[in-house]
XYZ file of C-alpha atoms in Angstrom:
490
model
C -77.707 109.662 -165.299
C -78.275 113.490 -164.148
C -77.119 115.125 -161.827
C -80.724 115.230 -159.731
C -80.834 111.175 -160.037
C -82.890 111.671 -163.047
C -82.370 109.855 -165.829
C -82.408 110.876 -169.516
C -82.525 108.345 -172.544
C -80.862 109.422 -175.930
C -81.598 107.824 -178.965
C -78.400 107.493 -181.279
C -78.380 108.310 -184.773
C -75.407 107.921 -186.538
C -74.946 108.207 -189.956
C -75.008 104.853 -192.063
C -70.811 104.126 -192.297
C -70.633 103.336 -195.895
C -72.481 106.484 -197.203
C -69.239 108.078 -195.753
C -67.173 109.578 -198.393
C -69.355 108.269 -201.574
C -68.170 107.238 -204.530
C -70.055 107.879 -207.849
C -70.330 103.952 -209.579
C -68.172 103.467 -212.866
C -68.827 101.300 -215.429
C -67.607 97.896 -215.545
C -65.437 96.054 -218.116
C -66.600 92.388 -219.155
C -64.499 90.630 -216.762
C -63.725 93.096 -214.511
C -65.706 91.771 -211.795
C -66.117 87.990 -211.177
C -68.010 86.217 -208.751
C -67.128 82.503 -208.144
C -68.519 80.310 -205.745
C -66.440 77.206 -203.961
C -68.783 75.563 -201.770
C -71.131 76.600 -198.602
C -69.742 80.181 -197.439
C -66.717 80.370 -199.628
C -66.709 82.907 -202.856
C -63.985 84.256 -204.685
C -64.578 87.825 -206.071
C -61.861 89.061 -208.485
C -62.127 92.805 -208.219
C -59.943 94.461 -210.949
C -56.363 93.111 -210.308
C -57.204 91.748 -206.155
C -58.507 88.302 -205.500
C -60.630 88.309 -202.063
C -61.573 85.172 -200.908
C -64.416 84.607 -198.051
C -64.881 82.294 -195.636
C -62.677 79.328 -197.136
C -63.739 75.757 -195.584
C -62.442 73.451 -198.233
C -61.542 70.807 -196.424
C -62.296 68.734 -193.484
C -65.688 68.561 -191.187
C -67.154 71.520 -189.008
C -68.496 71.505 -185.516
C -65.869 68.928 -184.834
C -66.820 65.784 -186.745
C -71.238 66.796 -187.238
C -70.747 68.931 -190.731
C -69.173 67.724 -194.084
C -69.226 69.700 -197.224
C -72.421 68.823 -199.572
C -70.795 70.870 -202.537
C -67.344 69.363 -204.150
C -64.885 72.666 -204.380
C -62.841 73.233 -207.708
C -59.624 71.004 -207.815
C -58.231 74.136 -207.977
C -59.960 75.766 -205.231
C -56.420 75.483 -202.921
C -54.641 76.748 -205.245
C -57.055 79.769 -205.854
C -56.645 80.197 -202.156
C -53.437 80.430 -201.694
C -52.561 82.757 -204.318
C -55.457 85.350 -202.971
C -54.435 88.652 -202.279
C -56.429 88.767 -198.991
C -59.213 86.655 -196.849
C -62.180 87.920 -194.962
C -63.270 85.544 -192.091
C -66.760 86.336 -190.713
C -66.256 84.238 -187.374
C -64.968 81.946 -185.475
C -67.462 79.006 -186.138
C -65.541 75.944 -187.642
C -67.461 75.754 -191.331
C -66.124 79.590 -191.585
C -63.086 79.017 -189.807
C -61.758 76.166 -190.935
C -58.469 75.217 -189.370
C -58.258 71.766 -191.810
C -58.268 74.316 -194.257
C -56.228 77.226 -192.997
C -53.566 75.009 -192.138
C -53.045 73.700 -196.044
C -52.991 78.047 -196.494
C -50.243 78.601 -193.453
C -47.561 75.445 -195.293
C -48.032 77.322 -198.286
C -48.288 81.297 -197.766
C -48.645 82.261 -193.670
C -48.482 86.117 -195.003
C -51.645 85.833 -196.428
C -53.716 89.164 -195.132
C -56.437 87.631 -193.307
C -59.054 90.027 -192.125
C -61.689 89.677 -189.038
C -63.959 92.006 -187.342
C -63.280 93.361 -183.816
C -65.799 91.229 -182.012
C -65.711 90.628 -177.842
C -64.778 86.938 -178.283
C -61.563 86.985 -180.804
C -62.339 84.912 -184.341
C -58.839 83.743 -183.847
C -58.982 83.099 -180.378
C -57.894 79.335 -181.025
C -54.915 80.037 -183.282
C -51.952 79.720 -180.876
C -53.597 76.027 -179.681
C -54.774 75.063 -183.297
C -50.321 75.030 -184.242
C -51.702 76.990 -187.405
C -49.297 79.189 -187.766
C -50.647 82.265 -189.817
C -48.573 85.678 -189.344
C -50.347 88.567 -190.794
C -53.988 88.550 -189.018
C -55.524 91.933 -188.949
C -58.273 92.888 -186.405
C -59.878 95.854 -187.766
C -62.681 98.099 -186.321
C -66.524 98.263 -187.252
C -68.074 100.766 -189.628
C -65.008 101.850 -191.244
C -64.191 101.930 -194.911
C -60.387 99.851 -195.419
C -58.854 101.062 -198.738
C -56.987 97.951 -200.670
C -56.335 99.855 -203.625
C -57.593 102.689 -205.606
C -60.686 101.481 -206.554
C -61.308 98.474 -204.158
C -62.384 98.834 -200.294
C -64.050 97.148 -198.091
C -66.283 97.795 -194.533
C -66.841 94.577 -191.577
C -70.110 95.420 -189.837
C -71.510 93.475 -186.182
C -74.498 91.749 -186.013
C -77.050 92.822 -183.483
C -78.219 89.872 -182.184
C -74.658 88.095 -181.538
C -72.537 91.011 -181.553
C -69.666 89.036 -179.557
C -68.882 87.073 -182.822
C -70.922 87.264 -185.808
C -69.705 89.639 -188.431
C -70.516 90.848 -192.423
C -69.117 92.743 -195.142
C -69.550 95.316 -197.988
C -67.000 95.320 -200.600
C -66.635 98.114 -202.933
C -65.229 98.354 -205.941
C -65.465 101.319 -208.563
C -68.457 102.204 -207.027
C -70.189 99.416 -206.610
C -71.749 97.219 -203.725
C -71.344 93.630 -202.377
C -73.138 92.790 -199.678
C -72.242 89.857 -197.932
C -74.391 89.165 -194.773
C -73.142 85.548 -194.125
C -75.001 84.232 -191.007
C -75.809 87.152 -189.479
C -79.431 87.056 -187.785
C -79.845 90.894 -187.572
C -77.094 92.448 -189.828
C -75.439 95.620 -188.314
C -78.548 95.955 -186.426
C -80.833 95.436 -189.055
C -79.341 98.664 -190.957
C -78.161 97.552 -194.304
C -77.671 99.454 -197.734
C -80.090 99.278 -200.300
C -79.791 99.087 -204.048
C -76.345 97.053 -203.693
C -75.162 95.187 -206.739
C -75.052 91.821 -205.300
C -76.542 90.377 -202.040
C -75.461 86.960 -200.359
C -76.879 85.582 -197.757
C -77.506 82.297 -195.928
C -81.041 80.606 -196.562
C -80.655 76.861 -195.433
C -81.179 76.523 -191.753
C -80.775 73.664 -189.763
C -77.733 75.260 -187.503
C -78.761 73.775 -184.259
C -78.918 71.017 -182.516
C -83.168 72.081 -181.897
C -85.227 70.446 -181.831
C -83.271 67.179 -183.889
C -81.033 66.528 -180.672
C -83.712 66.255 -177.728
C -85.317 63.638 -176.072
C -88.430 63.103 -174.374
C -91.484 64.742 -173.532
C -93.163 66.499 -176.819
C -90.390 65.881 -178.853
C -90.948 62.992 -181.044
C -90.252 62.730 -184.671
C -93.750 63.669 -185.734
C -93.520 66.970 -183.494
C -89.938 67.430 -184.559
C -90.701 66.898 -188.197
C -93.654 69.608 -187.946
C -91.569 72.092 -185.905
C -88.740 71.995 -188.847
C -90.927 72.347 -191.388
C -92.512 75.597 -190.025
C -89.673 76.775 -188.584
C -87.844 76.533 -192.306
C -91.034 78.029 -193.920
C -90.583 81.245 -191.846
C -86.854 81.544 -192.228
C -87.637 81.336 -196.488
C -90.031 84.212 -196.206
C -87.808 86.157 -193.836
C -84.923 86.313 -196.456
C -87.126 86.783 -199.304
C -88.941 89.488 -197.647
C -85.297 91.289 -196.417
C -84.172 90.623 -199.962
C -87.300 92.735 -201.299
C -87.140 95.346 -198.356
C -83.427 96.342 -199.961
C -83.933 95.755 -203.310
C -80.722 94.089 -204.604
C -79.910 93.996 -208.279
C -78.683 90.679 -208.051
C -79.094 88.015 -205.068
C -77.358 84.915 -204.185
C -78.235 82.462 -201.384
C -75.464 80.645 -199.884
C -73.122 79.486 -196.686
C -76.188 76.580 -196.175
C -74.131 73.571 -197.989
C -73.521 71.062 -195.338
C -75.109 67.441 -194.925
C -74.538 65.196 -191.927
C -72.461 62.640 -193.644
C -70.798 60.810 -190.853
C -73.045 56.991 -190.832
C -73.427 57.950 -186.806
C -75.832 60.928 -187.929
C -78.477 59.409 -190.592
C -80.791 60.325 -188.224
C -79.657 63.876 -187.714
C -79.841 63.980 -191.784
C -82.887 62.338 -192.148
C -85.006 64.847 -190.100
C -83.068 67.987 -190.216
C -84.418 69.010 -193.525
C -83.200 72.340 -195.125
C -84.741 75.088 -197.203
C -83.188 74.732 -201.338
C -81.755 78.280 -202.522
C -83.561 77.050 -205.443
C -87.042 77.782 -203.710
C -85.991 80.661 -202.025
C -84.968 81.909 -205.195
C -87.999 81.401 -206.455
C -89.905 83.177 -203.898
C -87.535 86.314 -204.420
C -88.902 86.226 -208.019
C -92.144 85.678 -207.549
C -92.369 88.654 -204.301
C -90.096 90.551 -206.526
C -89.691 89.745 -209.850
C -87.202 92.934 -210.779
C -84.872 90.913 -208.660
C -82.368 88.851 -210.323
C -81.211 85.523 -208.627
C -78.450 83.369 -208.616
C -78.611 79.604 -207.368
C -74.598 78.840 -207.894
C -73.285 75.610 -208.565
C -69.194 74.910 -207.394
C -67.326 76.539 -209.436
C -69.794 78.840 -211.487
C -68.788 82.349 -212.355
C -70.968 85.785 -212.452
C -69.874 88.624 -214.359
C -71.154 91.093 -213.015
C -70.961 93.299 -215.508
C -72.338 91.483 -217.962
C -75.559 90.928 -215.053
C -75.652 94.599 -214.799
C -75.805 95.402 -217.948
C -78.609 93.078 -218.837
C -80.219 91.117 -216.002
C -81.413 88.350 -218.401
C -78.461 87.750 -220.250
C -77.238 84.189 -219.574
C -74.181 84.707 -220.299
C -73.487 86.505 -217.229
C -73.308 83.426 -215.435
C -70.337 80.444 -216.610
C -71.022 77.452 -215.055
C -69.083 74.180 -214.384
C -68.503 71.856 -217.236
C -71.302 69.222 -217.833
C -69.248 66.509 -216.456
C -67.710 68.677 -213.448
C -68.657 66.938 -209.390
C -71.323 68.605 -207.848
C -71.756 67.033 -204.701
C -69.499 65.161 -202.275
C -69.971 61.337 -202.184
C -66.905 60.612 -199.980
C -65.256 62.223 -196.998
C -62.190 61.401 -194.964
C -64.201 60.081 -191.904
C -61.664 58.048 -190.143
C -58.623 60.747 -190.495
C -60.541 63.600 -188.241
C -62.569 61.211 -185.908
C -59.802 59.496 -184.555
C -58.385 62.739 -184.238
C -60.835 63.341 -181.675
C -61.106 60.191 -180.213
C -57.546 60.494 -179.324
C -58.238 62.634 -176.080
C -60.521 59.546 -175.117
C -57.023 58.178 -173.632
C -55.557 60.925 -172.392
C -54.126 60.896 -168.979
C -55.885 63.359 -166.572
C -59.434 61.260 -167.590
C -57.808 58.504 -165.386
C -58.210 60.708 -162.248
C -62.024 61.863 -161.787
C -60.772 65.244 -160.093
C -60.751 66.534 -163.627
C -64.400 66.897 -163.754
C -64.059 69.267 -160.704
C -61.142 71.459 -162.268
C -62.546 71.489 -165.654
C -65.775 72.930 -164.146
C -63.950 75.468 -162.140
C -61.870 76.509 -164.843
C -65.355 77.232 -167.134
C -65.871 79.612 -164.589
C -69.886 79.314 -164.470
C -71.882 79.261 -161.284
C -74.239 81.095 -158.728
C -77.078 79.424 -161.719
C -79.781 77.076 -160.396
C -79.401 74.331 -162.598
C -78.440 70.994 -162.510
C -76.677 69.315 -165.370
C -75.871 65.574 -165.710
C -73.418 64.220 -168.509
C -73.588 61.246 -169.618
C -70.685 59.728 -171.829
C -71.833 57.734 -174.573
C -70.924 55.623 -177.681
C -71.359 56.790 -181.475
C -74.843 55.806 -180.582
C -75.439 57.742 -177.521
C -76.028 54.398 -175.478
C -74.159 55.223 -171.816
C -70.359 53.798 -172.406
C -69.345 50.877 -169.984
C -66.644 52.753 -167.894
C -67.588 56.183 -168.734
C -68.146 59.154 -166.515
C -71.594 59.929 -165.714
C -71.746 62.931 -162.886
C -73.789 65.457 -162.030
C -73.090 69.424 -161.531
C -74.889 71.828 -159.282
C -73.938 75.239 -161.165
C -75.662 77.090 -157.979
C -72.673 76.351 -156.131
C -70.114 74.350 -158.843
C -70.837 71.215 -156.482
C -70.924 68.035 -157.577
C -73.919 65.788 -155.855
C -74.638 62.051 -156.313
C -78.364 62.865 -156.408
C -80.426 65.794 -157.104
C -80.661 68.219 -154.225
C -84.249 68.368 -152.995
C -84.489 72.122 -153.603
C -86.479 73.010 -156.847
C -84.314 73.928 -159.344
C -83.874 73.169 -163.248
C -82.313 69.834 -165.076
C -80.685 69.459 -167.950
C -79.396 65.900 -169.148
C -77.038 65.357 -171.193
C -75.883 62.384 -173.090
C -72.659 63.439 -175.174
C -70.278 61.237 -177.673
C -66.982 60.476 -175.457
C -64.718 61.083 -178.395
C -65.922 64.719 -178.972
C -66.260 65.380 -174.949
C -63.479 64.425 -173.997
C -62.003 66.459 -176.838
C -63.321 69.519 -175.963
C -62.319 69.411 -172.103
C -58.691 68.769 -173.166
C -58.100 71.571 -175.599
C -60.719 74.043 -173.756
C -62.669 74.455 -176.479
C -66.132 75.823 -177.043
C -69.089 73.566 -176.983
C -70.723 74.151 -180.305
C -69.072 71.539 -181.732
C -71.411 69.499 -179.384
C -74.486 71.359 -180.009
C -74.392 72.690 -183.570
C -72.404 69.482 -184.644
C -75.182 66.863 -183.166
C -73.121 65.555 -180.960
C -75.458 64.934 -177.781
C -78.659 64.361 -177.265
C -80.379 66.942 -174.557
C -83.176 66.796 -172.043
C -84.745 68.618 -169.935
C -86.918 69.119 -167.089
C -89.089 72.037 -167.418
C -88.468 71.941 -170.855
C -86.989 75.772 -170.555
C -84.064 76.795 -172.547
C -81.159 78.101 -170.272
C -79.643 81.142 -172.073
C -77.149 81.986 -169.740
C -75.432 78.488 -169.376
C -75.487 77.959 -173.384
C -74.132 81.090 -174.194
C -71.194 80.974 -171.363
C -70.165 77.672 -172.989
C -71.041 78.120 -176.588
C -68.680 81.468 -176.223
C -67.497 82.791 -172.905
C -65.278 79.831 -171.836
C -61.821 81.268 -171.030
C -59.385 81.738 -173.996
C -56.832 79.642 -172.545
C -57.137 75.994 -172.323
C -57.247 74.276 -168.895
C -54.079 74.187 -167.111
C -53.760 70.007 -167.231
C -50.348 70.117 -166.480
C -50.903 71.937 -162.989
C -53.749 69.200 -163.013
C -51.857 66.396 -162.725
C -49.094 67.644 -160.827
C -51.944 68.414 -158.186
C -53.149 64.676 -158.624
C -49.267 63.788 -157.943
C -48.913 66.068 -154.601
C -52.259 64.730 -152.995
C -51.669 61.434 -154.019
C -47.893 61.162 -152.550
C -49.792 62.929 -149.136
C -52.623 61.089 -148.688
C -54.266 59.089 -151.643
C -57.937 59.838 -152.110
C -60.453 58.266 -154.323
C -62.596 60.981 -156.181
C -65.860 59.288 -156.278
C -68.012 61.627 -155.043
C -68.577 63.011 -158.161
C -69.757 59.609 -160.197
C -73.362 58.641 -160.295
C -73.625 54.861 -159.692
């Protein structure tokens, strides 16, 4: 603003960060550089003498009990992670952060030098709940080179479109350039190096509970099926064509190995069909066949000096043994769901006040939309004895019928186990909506970007005060007893 009311609009320019104190490439021993992949988002690289490890989910489901891993990690693949000389988490979403996993690291070495981006919402905002007990998290700014050793460093960029969490990474090393853009939708803004030595990426699709989830009006399978297919078909050119625009020497789609395993979700896995890094790869060649690609299998190692050298020698790539497991075919189902079932008895759901408190706590409101939640079975069929209420987020009220302004509705229908689970520990709600665990409709069929995104990642960082909960239930009920139905649809 000037000082005459005007206003003025500068353009920023800033250099790109990593061409900031350059460093001429050096050649590579056989060896000195390995690339091995563990399963969806997880690579180690083995950089001279360091071991970094990415994104380690190795165990255990994502998105609270909706994601399993497709690929089967090395038996090893603990050990490997444990013995790392540092991690890089990208964010906080469960099949990156992986607290199944990350607990196994903090019995075994809670050192370990985990690094995370400095994004609005904390990656490790859940730690101190989770009981993980890690002790040498560091928080480090955008855009700036961190020096590991001599030869190895390594830069955490933002991502434009969800700058509060999303996060990726070049690693150098001698010289040379890993680009890592993990899930990233627009990657530091859409600025990104060219020419880099190796470029990963995600490819798969199928993070969101759209359009598989909803009920209702357009959205049967046939429209469903036709919306994925297109919507996949555009995401596979979109990669190949930002894999051409920077002109990698070597590319490798990943972080898109997940299936809906859980019995509860065959229809989830039945129609939420994902693109194959296979035919992405072959779209990089065919758009640009100087390219080299990678489709890795668990376990498989690039040298990438030996790729370097000679982009079509095969023996730049080691993969598994003949006989080694590819793919999952079993998963510890019953250890993590009743894990979450487990808050289905918890005391403060025998009191419907919660509903009000939880609300209030959430902290969203002065919105004209009116939500209903349903609890349900595994099957989302309405559970005998379950809450079913409404909320008025223009004034956090909670009505036993719509009001008879206009306004927008939202219904949903959401598995007890996982609800109930997320009000108790305060957590975010993509475990319902990433993980398939509701089924949404709504009325116009308008998506409401300011109530997803407060509860998908502006929910206060501390859980709900349930304690001061029910000794509130206590005091009113020792003064006068009341009977909190005003919130229940009957």
């Amino acid at each position: 603003m000037l000082d005459d009311g005007g206003l003025q609009l500068v353009e920023l320019c800033p250099d790109d960060p990593w061409v900031v104190d350059p460093l001429e490439p050096l050649d590579l021993q056989e060896g000195e550089v390995k690339v091995t992949y563990f399963t969806h988002a997880c690579v180690e690289l083995k950089l001279g003498e360091k071991r970094f490890i990415f994104d380690p989910w190795l165990k255990g489901p994502a998105f609270a009990r909706g994601w399993w891993l497709l690929h089967e990690p090395p038996a090893d693949c603990m050990d490997r992670l444990c013995a790392a000389d540092l991690i890089y988490i990208s964010h906080m979403h469960s099949d990156h952060l992986s607290y199944p996993t990350l607990k196994v690291l903090s019995e075994r070495r809670p050192d370990m030098p985990i690094y995370v981006g400095d994004t609005s919402r904390p990656v490790f905002w859940y730690l101190e709940q989770s009981q993980v007990k890690l002790t040498n998290i560091k928080v480090i700014p955008f855009g700036i080179w961190q020096n590991v050793d001599e030869h190895l460093r390594f830069m955490i960029l933002m991502d434009g479109v969800h700058p509060e969490m999303d996060t990726c990474i070049i690693v150098q090393y001698k010289g040379h350039m890993i680009l890592n853009t993990v899930d990233c939708t627009r990657p530091n803004g859409g600025r990104l190096p060219q020419n880099v030595d190796l470029m990963m990426s995600d490819f798969a699709g199928g993070a969101s509970g759209f359009p598989m989830t909803f009920y209702g009006g357009k959205y049967t399978d046939s429209w469903k099926a036709e919306f994925i297919k297109n919507e996949r078909r555009k995401l596979l050119n979109y990669k190949a064509d930002l894999v051409k625009s920077l002109q990698p020497k070597i590319y490798c789609p990943f972080a898109g190995y997940f299936v809906e395993a859980h019995p509860s979700d065959r229809y989830i896995k039945e129609t939420n069909t994902k693109n194959s890094a296979a035919d992405l790869n072959a779209l990089i060649n065919k758009k640009t066949p100087g390219i080299r690609t990678w489709t890795p299998k668990p376990g498989a190692v690039l040298d990438l000096s030996l790729a370097l050298r000679d982009s079509t020698n095969s023996e730049a790539v080691t993969n598994p043994p003949a006989n080694a497991k590819i793919y999952k075919d079993s998963w510890d189902f019953n250890l993590y769901v009743d894990e979450l079932n487990s808050a289905i008895s918890s005391e403060i759901f025998k009191h419907q006040s919660w509903i009000q408190f939880y609300y209030t706590w959430a902290g969203f409101q002065n919105y004209n939309l009116l939500v209903r939640v349903i609890e349900t079975d595994d099957d989302f069929t309405p559970l005998t004895g379950g809450y079913d209420y409404l909320v008025d987020f223009l004034d956090l009220s909670f009505p036993t019928k719509r009001p008879d302004r206009k306004h927008s509705y939202l219904e949903l229908k959401n598995r007890v186990g996982v609800m109930r689970y997320l009000v108790l520990h305060g957590r975010l709600w993509d475990d319902l909506y990433i993980g398939f665990q509701n089924r949404i409709s709504r009325d116009p069929d308008d998506y409401h970007h300011k109530f997803w995104n407060h509860f998908q990642s502006y929910l206060p960082l501390q859980r709900p005060d349930w304690n001061k909960f029910l000794q509130e239930v206590h005091d009113i009920s020792q003064d006068s007893p009341k009977i909190w139905s005003y919130c229940t649809l009957v």
